[in-house]
Short mmCIF file of C-alpha atoms in Angstrom, two decimals:
data_model
loop_
_atom_site.label_atom_id
_atom_site.label_comp_id
_atom_site.label_asym_id
_atom_site.label_seq_id
_atom_site.Cartn_x
_atom_site.Cartn_y
_atom_site.Cartn_z
CA UNK H 23 119.30 169.53 89.78
CA UNK H 24 119.91 165.89 90.14
CA UNK H 25 123.70 165.07 89.29
CA UNK H 26 125.03 163.79 86.24
CA UNK H 27 127.90 161.54 84.60
CA UNK H 28 129.43 162.62 81.08
CA UNK H 29 129.34 158.81 79.26
CA UNK H 30 130.12 158.22 75.53
CA UNK H 31 127.12 155.69 73.92
CA UNK H 32 127.01 154.70 70.46
CA UNK H 33 123.12 154.52 68.21
CA UNK H 34 122.78 153.69 64.87
CA UNK H 35 123.24 156.25 62.98
CA UNK H 36 119.95 156.89 61.08
CA UNK H 37 118.93 156.84 65.50
CA UNK H 38 120.48 160.54 65.45
CA UNK H 39 119.55 162.59 62.52
CA UNK H 40 116.14 161.15 64.00
CA UNK H 41 116.49 162.24 67.53
CA UNK H 42 118.38 165.56 65.92
CA UNK H 43 115.02 166.06 63.93
CA UNK H 44 113.29 165.92 67.14
CA UNK H 45 115.02 167.59 70.39
CA UNK H 46 118.07 170.39 70.70
CA UNK H 47 119.13 168.61 73.72
CA UNK H 48 119.76 165.42 72.67
CA UNK H 49 121.44 163.90 76.10
CA UNK H 50 117.78 165.32 78.54
CA UNK H 51 115.80 163.16 75.90
CA UNK H 52 117.98 159.47 76.42
CA UNK H 53 117.82 161.27 79.99
CA UNK H 54 114.24 160.16 79.39
CA UNK H 55 113.94 157.68 77.92
CA UNK H 56 116.11 156.15 80.27
CA UNK H 57 114.12 156.48 83.12
CA UNK H 58 111.65 155.57 81.70
CA UNK H 59 112.94 152.52 80.67
CA UNK H 60 114.24 152.27 84.36
CA UNK H 61 110.94 152.86 85.88
CA UNK H 62 109.32 150.43 83.37
CA UNK H 63 111.64 147.34 84.47
CA UNK H 64 111.28 148.15 88.29
CA UNK H 65 107.69 147.63 87.20
CA UNK H 66 107.86 145.01 86.08
CA UNK H 67 109.89 143.15 89.02
CA UNK H 68 106.92 144.83 91.51
CA UNK H 69 104.22 143.01 89.93
CA UNK H 70 106.51 140.11 89.47
CA UNK H 71 106.84 139.73 92.81
CA UNK H 72 103.14 140.32 94.01
CA UNK H 73 102.12 137.43 91.77
CA UNK H 74 104.48 135.47 93.52
CA UNK H 75 102.92 136.61 97.04
CA UNK H 76 99.47 136.58 96.15
CA UNK H 77 99.30 134.83 93.25
CA UNK H 78 97.95 135.88 89.27
CA UNK H 79 96.29 138.91 89.16
CA UNK H 80 92.73 137.63 87.55
CA UNK H 81 90.87 139.43 84.58
CA UNK H 82 88.90 141.20 86.44
CA UNK H 83 91.66 142.90 87.77
CA UNK H 84 93.81 143.32 85.04
CA UNK H 85 90.23 144.98 83.40
CA UNK H 86 90.43 147.34 86.16
CA UNK H 87 94.02 148.91 85.83
CA UNK H 88 93.58 149.30 82.36
CA UNK H 89 90.54 150.74 82.57
CA UNK H 90 92.61 153.03 84.51
CA UNK H 91 95.28 153.30 82.83
CA UNK H 92 93.88 154.84 79.75
CA UNK H 93 91.88 157.00 81.80
CA UNK H 94 94.83 158.43 83.64
CA UNK H 95 96.60 158.11 79.55
CA UNK H 96 93.46 160.26 77.30
CA UNK H 97 91.42 162.03 80.35
CA UNK H 98 89.34 163.97 77.91
CA UNK H 99 87.64 160.18 76.17
CA UNK H 100 84.33 159.60 77.58
CA UNK H 101 84.38 155.58 76.42
CA UNK H 102 87.69 155.59 79.08
CA UNK H 103 85.71 156.61 81.95
CA UNK H 104 82.78 154.18 80.87
CA UNK H 105 84.49 151.22 80.94
#
């Protein structure tokens, strides 16, 4: 298990109400959301560095990447495999 640190955060009341409806473990829910956001930011930075070094992605490369992401997110989707 990863080491943890207790912190206090302030959220809009309506968010807290919805969180409590969605989960019994608000800390784990928030930790997962923060983890996803951190990965998103780091990936964006890496993609930017790649494009600065090798040039912008072509439309073909972007379409291929979208198809692969769609297939990964929807493995049973036949149209995603055909793309």
